[in-house]
Amino acid sequence: MEQELHFDSIISFIRGMYPEKSYVGLHEPVFCGNERKYVLDAIDSTYVSSVGSYVNLFEEMMAKITGTRYAVAIVNGTNALHIALMLAGVTRGEEVITQALTFIATANAISYNGAYPVFVDVDNDTLGMSPEALSSFLANNVVKKSDGAYNKITGRRIAACVPMHTFGLPCRIDEIRQICDNWNIPLVEDAAESLGSYYDGKHTGSFGLVGVFSFNGNKTVTSGGGGAIVTDDECIARRAKHLTTQAKVPHRWDFVHDEIGYNFRMPNLNAAFACAQLEQLDKFISDKRLLAKAYEDFFGRIGVPFMKEIPEATANYWLNAILFQDRTHRDSFLAFSNNNGVMTRPVWELMTRLKMFRDCQSDGLSNSIWIADRLVNIPSGFRSR
């Protein structure tokens, strides 16, 4: 009952953060830079599809921002993760360890490769994969062989591990990397939500063999639809670009394709938009971190847990989140806030609660279940323009 008494004050505080809005959305994009100029320039150039100067510039900017050697522009984050898993060597009938507390794109991308997701728990303070849970699962269920790690129950090879930096809060990715290295399991980072987030001063997405980002309409930086793969491996970067361009052998006029490829390259129009947004990344992150600090102070005063970065991390706070004492209070607040012109939402349904993945192996997911019953995302959009 105590938390219910705060519903009015929470809504009032959120509205005070966005005084000019009659309806407060969850995360609306802001276009206050060179978006229109660059898009019109791309149109005037007539290069509006997957070839153009802005695609090249976008890749250069992403590599510089993430501190990686290479970036490859992809049409969206889901396709980027699909290809990233292929690049890591995932094939049909194998298994990929990930977290159940994630957006469905993570599990879908595993399925696109004909692989089976295996779900391990998250840490309560990061919402990302728990190194302890990963280590325990491997110790109890997996055996090392000369050609990799194998699930003792299913007999399938563990082809990759995909942790996610949930809502832009970095998980303990250094520990996860060490565990994966020890077990010879390729690490693919789902950094879709964490552009501008760092762990120990190193950008998310740059710890694994490959990292993946999304530029969907509700992300910190958007291109309407878009994604990126980043890596330090030149061969992987070249193959990523080849596979996502229909595996066409470069030639001025011949159309020869040397394997099954995909039409997954980001169009120049989207890249132009993304470049203008990336130019404003520092301003966007500064604004979002100020908002998160205001939320942290407010919710601390009224005794409602607010999800914040761990000491080793610097988060972009893509989506801010609070925790209620149980599912009943969570649902009551969701109804109250949305009925009063403030958009809030629960975390995604756990993957193991969806019919497609309910039979997948998991470790019990005690933290994930606890969080899923209590977490609410609150408005996290930009306030400065």
XYZ file of C-alpha atoms in Angstrom:
385
model
C 0.000 0.000 0.000
C 2.886 2.383 0.718
C 4.061 2.354 -2.889
C 0.501 2.943 -4.139
C 0.402 6.193 -2.169
C 3.274 7.448 -4.344
C 1.512 6.986 -7.692
C 0.306 10.587 -7.841
C 3.676 11.993 -6.824
C 5.499 9.835 -9.372
C 3.249 11.024 -12.193
C 3.591 14.630 -11.056
C 7.363 14.369 -10.986
C 7.535 12.791 -14.444
C 5.257 15.480 -15.851
C 7.547 18.067 -14.283
C 10.425 16.614 -16.304
C 8.418 17.204 -19.504
C 6.366 20.334 -18.747
C 5.606 21.104 -22.394
C 3.925 17.742 -23.057
C 0.261 16.952 -22.467
C 1.060 13.290 -23.130
C 4.457 11.952 -22.071
C 5.709 9.156 -24.318
C 8.226 6.525 -23.345
C 11.052 7.561 -25.675
C 10.383 9.931 -28.552
C 13.176 10.745 -31.023
C 14.545 14.264 -31.385
C 15.638 15.715 -34.732
C 17.506 18.941 -34.129
C 20.712 18.523 -36.130
C 21.613 17.893 -39.752
C 19.007 15.164 -40.363
C 17.059 17.020 -43.044
C 20.206 18.399 -44.699
C 21.923 15.025 -44.994
C 18.809 13.160 -46.174
C 18.166 15.748 -48.882
C 21.813 15.532 -49.886
C 21.473 11.763 -50.227
C 18.352 12.229 -52.364
C 20.110 14.770 -54.577
C 23.011 12.358 -55.041
C 20.520 9.723 -56.351
C 22.297 7.145 -54.152
C 19.410 6.230 -51.884
C 19.869 2.464 -51.536
C 22.682 0.425 -49.975
C 25.539 2.201 -51.773
C 26.477 5.782 -50.959
C 28.837 8.077 -49.125
C 26.724 8.187 -45.978
C 26.902 4.409 -45.559
C 30.691 4.683 -45.581
C 30.645 7.660 -43.210
C 28.279 5.890 -40.832
C 30.631 2.913 -40.632
C 33.599 5.177 -39.959
C 31.715 7.033 -37.220
C 30.545 3.835 -35.538
C 34.033 2.343 -35.509
C 35.407 5.529 -33.946
C 32.635 5.805 -31.335
C 32.913 2.174 -30.232
C 36.701 2.051 -30.390
C 36.637 -0.905 -32.782
C 38.591 -1.348 -36.000
C 35.585 -2.041 -38.201
C 31.863 -1.358 -38.396
C 29.410 -2.700 -40.967
C 26.076 -0.994 -41.627
C 23.074 -3.339 -41.445
C 19.402 -2.698 -42.229
C 18.290 -3.324 -38.614
C 19.534 -4.679 -35.313
C 17.789 -8.049 -35.605
C 19.415 -8.787 -38.968
C 22.735 -7.612 -37.543
C 22.455 -10.156 -34.740
C 21.424 -12.866 -37.216
C 24.570 -12.268 -39.272
C 26.773 -11.796 -36.206
C 25.865 -15.293 -35.021
C 26.678 -16.698 -38.451
C 30.036 -14.920 -38.329
C 30.687 -16.478 -34.919
C 30.204 -19.925 -36.469
C 26.698 -20.787 -35.249
C 25.102 -23.473 -37.423
C 21.883 -25.452 -37.478
C 21.290 -27.796 -34.554
C 23.738 -26.089 -32.196
C 22.997 -24.094 -29.030
C 23.507 -20.478 -28.034
C 23.482 -19.354 -24.407
C 21.633 -16.106 -23.781
C 19.287 -14.508 -21.240
C 15.507 -14.899 -20.997
C 15.128 -11.274 -19.889
C 15.603 -9.771 -23.345
C 13.761 -8.448 -26.388
C 12.584 -11.277 -28.625
C 15.000 -10.288 -31.401
C 17.804 -11.951 -29.434
C 16.082 -15.342 -29.348
C 14.688 -14.940 -32.865
C 18.132 -14.317 -34.347
C 19.368 -17.530 -32.750
C 16.414 -19.368 -34.284
C 17.053 -17.857 -37.735
C 20.355 -19.726 -37.690
C 18.588 -22.991 -36.869
C 20.110 -23.012 -33.383
C 18.500 -23.515 -29.995
C 18.590 -20.822 -27.292
C 19.575 -21.829 -23.774
C 18.612 -19.323 -21.096
C 20.619 -18.399 -17.997
C 19.767 -15.894 -15.301
C 20.602 -12.202 -15.000
C 22.064 -10.114 -12.188
C 19.526 -8.050 -10.252
C 21.724 -4.952 -10.346
C 22.495 -4.935 -14.108
C 19.515 -6.773 -15.646
C 22.139 -8.410 -17.861
C 23.523 -11.930 -17.943
C 24.971 -13.046 -14.619
C 28.576 -14.276 -14.848
C 27.907 -16.442 -11.807
C 24.848 -18.016 -13.447
C 26.764 -18.583 -16.689
C 29.711 -20.164 -14.903
C 27.443 -22.388 -12.828
C 25.453 -23.538 -15.845
C 28.589 -24.425 -17.768
C 30.143 -26.260 -14.825
C 27.016 -28.332 -14.242
C 25.810 -28.958 -17.779
C 28.669 -28.604 -20.259
C 31.796 -30.591 -21.053
C 34.881 -29.422 -22.935
C 35.983 -31.360 -26.000
C 38.745 -30.784 -28.515
C 36.373 -29.018 -30.918
C 34.436 -26.948 -28.391
C 32.011 -27.080 -25.479
C 29.103 -29.540 -25.534
C 25.858 -29.730 -23.555
C 25.941 -33.001 -21.606
C 22.134 -33.283 -21.667
C 21.419 -32.590 -25.354
C 24.794 -33.469 -26.881
C 24.739 -30.232 -28.867
C 27.722 -27.904 -29.264
C 27.523 -24.555 -27.463
C 28.251 -22.349 -30.464
C 28.074 -18.878 -28.892
C 27.111 -16.826 -25.868
C 24.940 -13.697 -26.263
C 24.617 -11.419 -23.214
C 22.656 -8.179 -23.570
C 23.266 -4.742 -22.054
C 19.661 -4.277 -20.978
C 18.190 -0.776 -21.333
C 21.747 0.500 -21.877
C 22.959 -0.679 -18.443
C 26.258 -2.510 -19.029
C 26.398 -6.042 -17.662
C 29.587 -7.515 -16.196
C 30.883 -8.144 -19.657
C 34.555 -8.533 -18.690
C 33.748 -11.491 -16.431
C 31.497 -13.012 -19.086
C 34.284 -12.682 -21.645
C 36.747 -14.446 -19.346
C 34.309 -17.319 -18.820
C 33.642 -17.649 -22.547
C 37.368 -17.602 -23.306
C 37.941 -20.339 -20.736
C 35.280 -22.525 -22.344
C 36.243 -21.609 -25.919
C 32.775 -20.182 -26.609
C 32.556 -17.202 -29.013
C 31.119 -14.069 -27.384
C 28.553 -12.065 -29.377
C 27.463 -8.885 -27.586
C 23.877 -7.740 -27.969
C 24.619 -4.047 -27.484
C 21.482 -2.997 -29.369
C 20.354 -0.663 -26.587
C 23.699 0.551 -25.294
C 25.216 2.989 -27.787
C 27.171 5.429 -25.627
C 27.535 3.001 -22.696
C 30.891 1.905 -21.290
C 32.275 -0.746 -18.980
C 35.598 0.108 -17.331
C 36.038 2.851 -19.914
C 35.590 0.498 -22.878
C 32.532 0.832 -25.105
C 29.935 -1.923 -24.976
C 29.938 -4.112 -28.055
C 33.739 -4.058 -28.239
C 34.448 -6.882 -25.765
C 33.331 -9.841 -27.848
C 34.206 -11.328 -31.199
C 31.432 -9.156 -32.629
C 29.020 -6.587 -31.207
C 25.620 -5.536 -32.489
C 23.762 -2.195 -32.284
C 20.249 -1.074 -33.221
C 19.058 2.276 -34.580
C 15.322 1.661 -34.395
C 12.984 4.645 -34.042
C 12.953 4.511 -30.239
C 16.689 4.135 -29.661
C 19.064 6.803 -28.300
C 20.258 7.369 -31.868
C 17.871 6.436 -34.655
C 17.950 6.090 -38.405
C 14.292 5.081 -38.564
C 15.488 1.526 -38.966
C 19.078 0.399 -38.922
C 21.763 -1.666 -37.270
C 25.501 -2.185 -37.130
C 28.036 -4.920 -36.528
C 31.353 -3.923 -34.955
C 34.497 -6.032 -34.681
C 38.274 -5.855 -34.514
C 38.621 -8.789 -36.917
C 39.196 -7.741 -40.531
C 38.123 -11.104 -41.967
C 34.859 -11.005 -40.039
C 34.172 -7.432 -41.168
C 34.798 -8.309 -44.803
C 32.585 -11.382 -44.597
C 29.842 -9.395 -42.859
C 29.782 -6.912 -45.713
C 29.882 -9.716 -48.302
C 27.050 -11.749 -46.752
C 24.820 -8.729 -46.287
C 25.255 -7.638 -49.915
C 23.765 -10.840 -51.394
C 27.257 -12.412 -51.410
C 27.956 -10.664 -54.704
C 31.496 -10.960 -56.015
C 32.679 -7.372 -56.649
C 32.685 -6.533 -60.351
C 31.752 -3.467 -62.363
C 29.077 -5.241 -64.417
C 28.917 -9.009 -63.808
C 26.461 -10.486 -61.305
C 28.195 -13.454 -59.741
C 27.312 -14.673 -56.241
C 29.501 -17.245 -54.512
C 27.189 -18.345 -51.659
C 23.746 -17.748 -50.163
C 23.655 -14.095 -49.176
C 21.237 -11.595 -47.673
C 19.889 -8.176 -48.606
C 20.759 -6.738 -45.202
C 22.757 -3.572 -45.990
C 21.576 -0.243 -44.582
C 20.275 2.137 -47.296
C 22.130 5.399 -47.836
C 19.008 7.387 -46.858
C 18.940 5.752 -43.430
C 22.679 6.146 -43.073
C 22.411 9.869 -43.807
C 19.876 10.186 -41.015
C 22.039 8.116 -38.679
C 25.139 10.234 -39.323
C 23.269 13.392 -38.320
C 22.080 11.676 -35.152
C 25.528 10.310 -34.285
C 26.903 13.850 -34.453
C 24.639 14.640 -31.478
C 25.376 11.506 -29.430
C 27.320 13.278 -26.673
C 24.508 15.802 -26.189
C 21.901 13.051 -26.153
C 23.795 11.018 -23.554
C 24.400 14.058 -21.354
C 20.692 14.884 -21.356
C 19.697 11.292 -20.582
C 22.174 10.977 -17.733
C 20.887 14.193 -16.166
C 17.351 12.832 -16.372
C 18.455 9.541 -14.802
C 20.146 11.397 -11.933
C 16.964 13.382 -11.301
C 14.985 10.137 -11.261
C 17.510 8.448 -8.972
C 17.294 11.283 -6.452
C 13.498 11.437 -6.559
C 12.860 7.706 -6.248
C 15.474 7.470 -3.516
C 13.474 9.998 -1.483
C 10.223 8.044 -1.771
C 11.762 4.593 -1.344
C 11.122 3.150 -4.812
C 14.114 1.220 -6.240
C 15.559 2.824 -9.382
C 17.811 0.836 -11.724
C 21.192 2.543 -11.950
C 24.591 1.729 -13.373
C 27.007 -0.366 -11.325
C 30.276 1.348 -10.248
C 32.297 -0.132 -13.111
C 29.844 1.109 -15.738
C 28.768 4.306 -17.458
C 25.263 3.850 -18.855
C 23.435 5.698 -21.595
C 20.181 5.161 -19.636
C 18.278 4.418 -22.830
C 15.218 3.391 -20.828
C 14.909 4.161 -17.139
C 13.349 1.540 -14.902
C 11.867 1.268 -11.409
C 10.881 -1.770 -9.354
C 7.662 -2.323 -7.410
C 7.236 -4.669 -4.477
C 5.193 -7.223 -6.439
C 3.288 -7.818 -9.678
C 0.032 -6.447 -8.240
C 1.581 -3.059 -7.447
C 3.358 -3.067 -10.814
C 0.119 -3.660 -12.707
C -1.720 -1.039 -10.670
C 0.909 1.565 -11.520
C 0.928 0.622 -15.206
C -2.826 1.187 -15.375
C -2.679 4.401 -13.322
C 0.149 6.004 -15.296
C -1.148 5.115 -18.750
C -4.645 6.284 -17.770
C -3.133 9.607 -16.736
C -1.231 10.446 -19.914
C 2.179 9.043 -18.958
C 3.362 6.077 -20.990
C 4.958 3.278 -18.995
C 5.452 -0.376 -19.794
C 6.573 -3.632 -18.165
C 9.714 -5.440 -19.195
C 9.353 -7.848 -22.097
C 7.700 -11.199 -21.415
C 10.420 -13.658 -20.463
C 11.425 -15.780 -23.454
C 10.633 -18.980 -21.542
C 7.045 -17.759 -21.091
C 6.544 -17.575 -24.867
C 5.213 -20.683 -26.613
C 8.114 -20.746 -29.099
C 10.759 -21.017 -26.382
C 9.010 -22.492 -23.348
C 10.646 -25.889 -23.866
C 14.178 -24.482 -24.088
C 16.667 -25.371 -21.380
C 17.188 -22.823 -18.593
C 18.768 -22.596 -15.169
C 15.556 -21.721 -13.313
C 15.872 -17.957 -13.899
C 14.981 -16.924 -10.346
C 16.249 -13.350 -10.711
C 14.691 -12.952 -14.159
C 11.278 -14.034 -12.877
C 11.542 -11.727 -9.862
C 12.436 -8.747 -12.069
C 9.822 -9.476 -14.730
C 7.079 -9.344 -12.108
C 8.175 -5.957 -10.742
C 9.931 -3.797 -13.335
C 8.369 -0.783 -15.053
C 9.994 1.403 -17.698
C 9.244 5.100 -17.282
C 9.567 7.999 -19.769
C 13.187 8.375 -20.824
C 13.079 10.673 -23.831
C 15.155 13.777 -24.430
C 14.236 17.057 -22.779
C 16.667 19.426 -24.541
C 16.332 20.233 -28.235
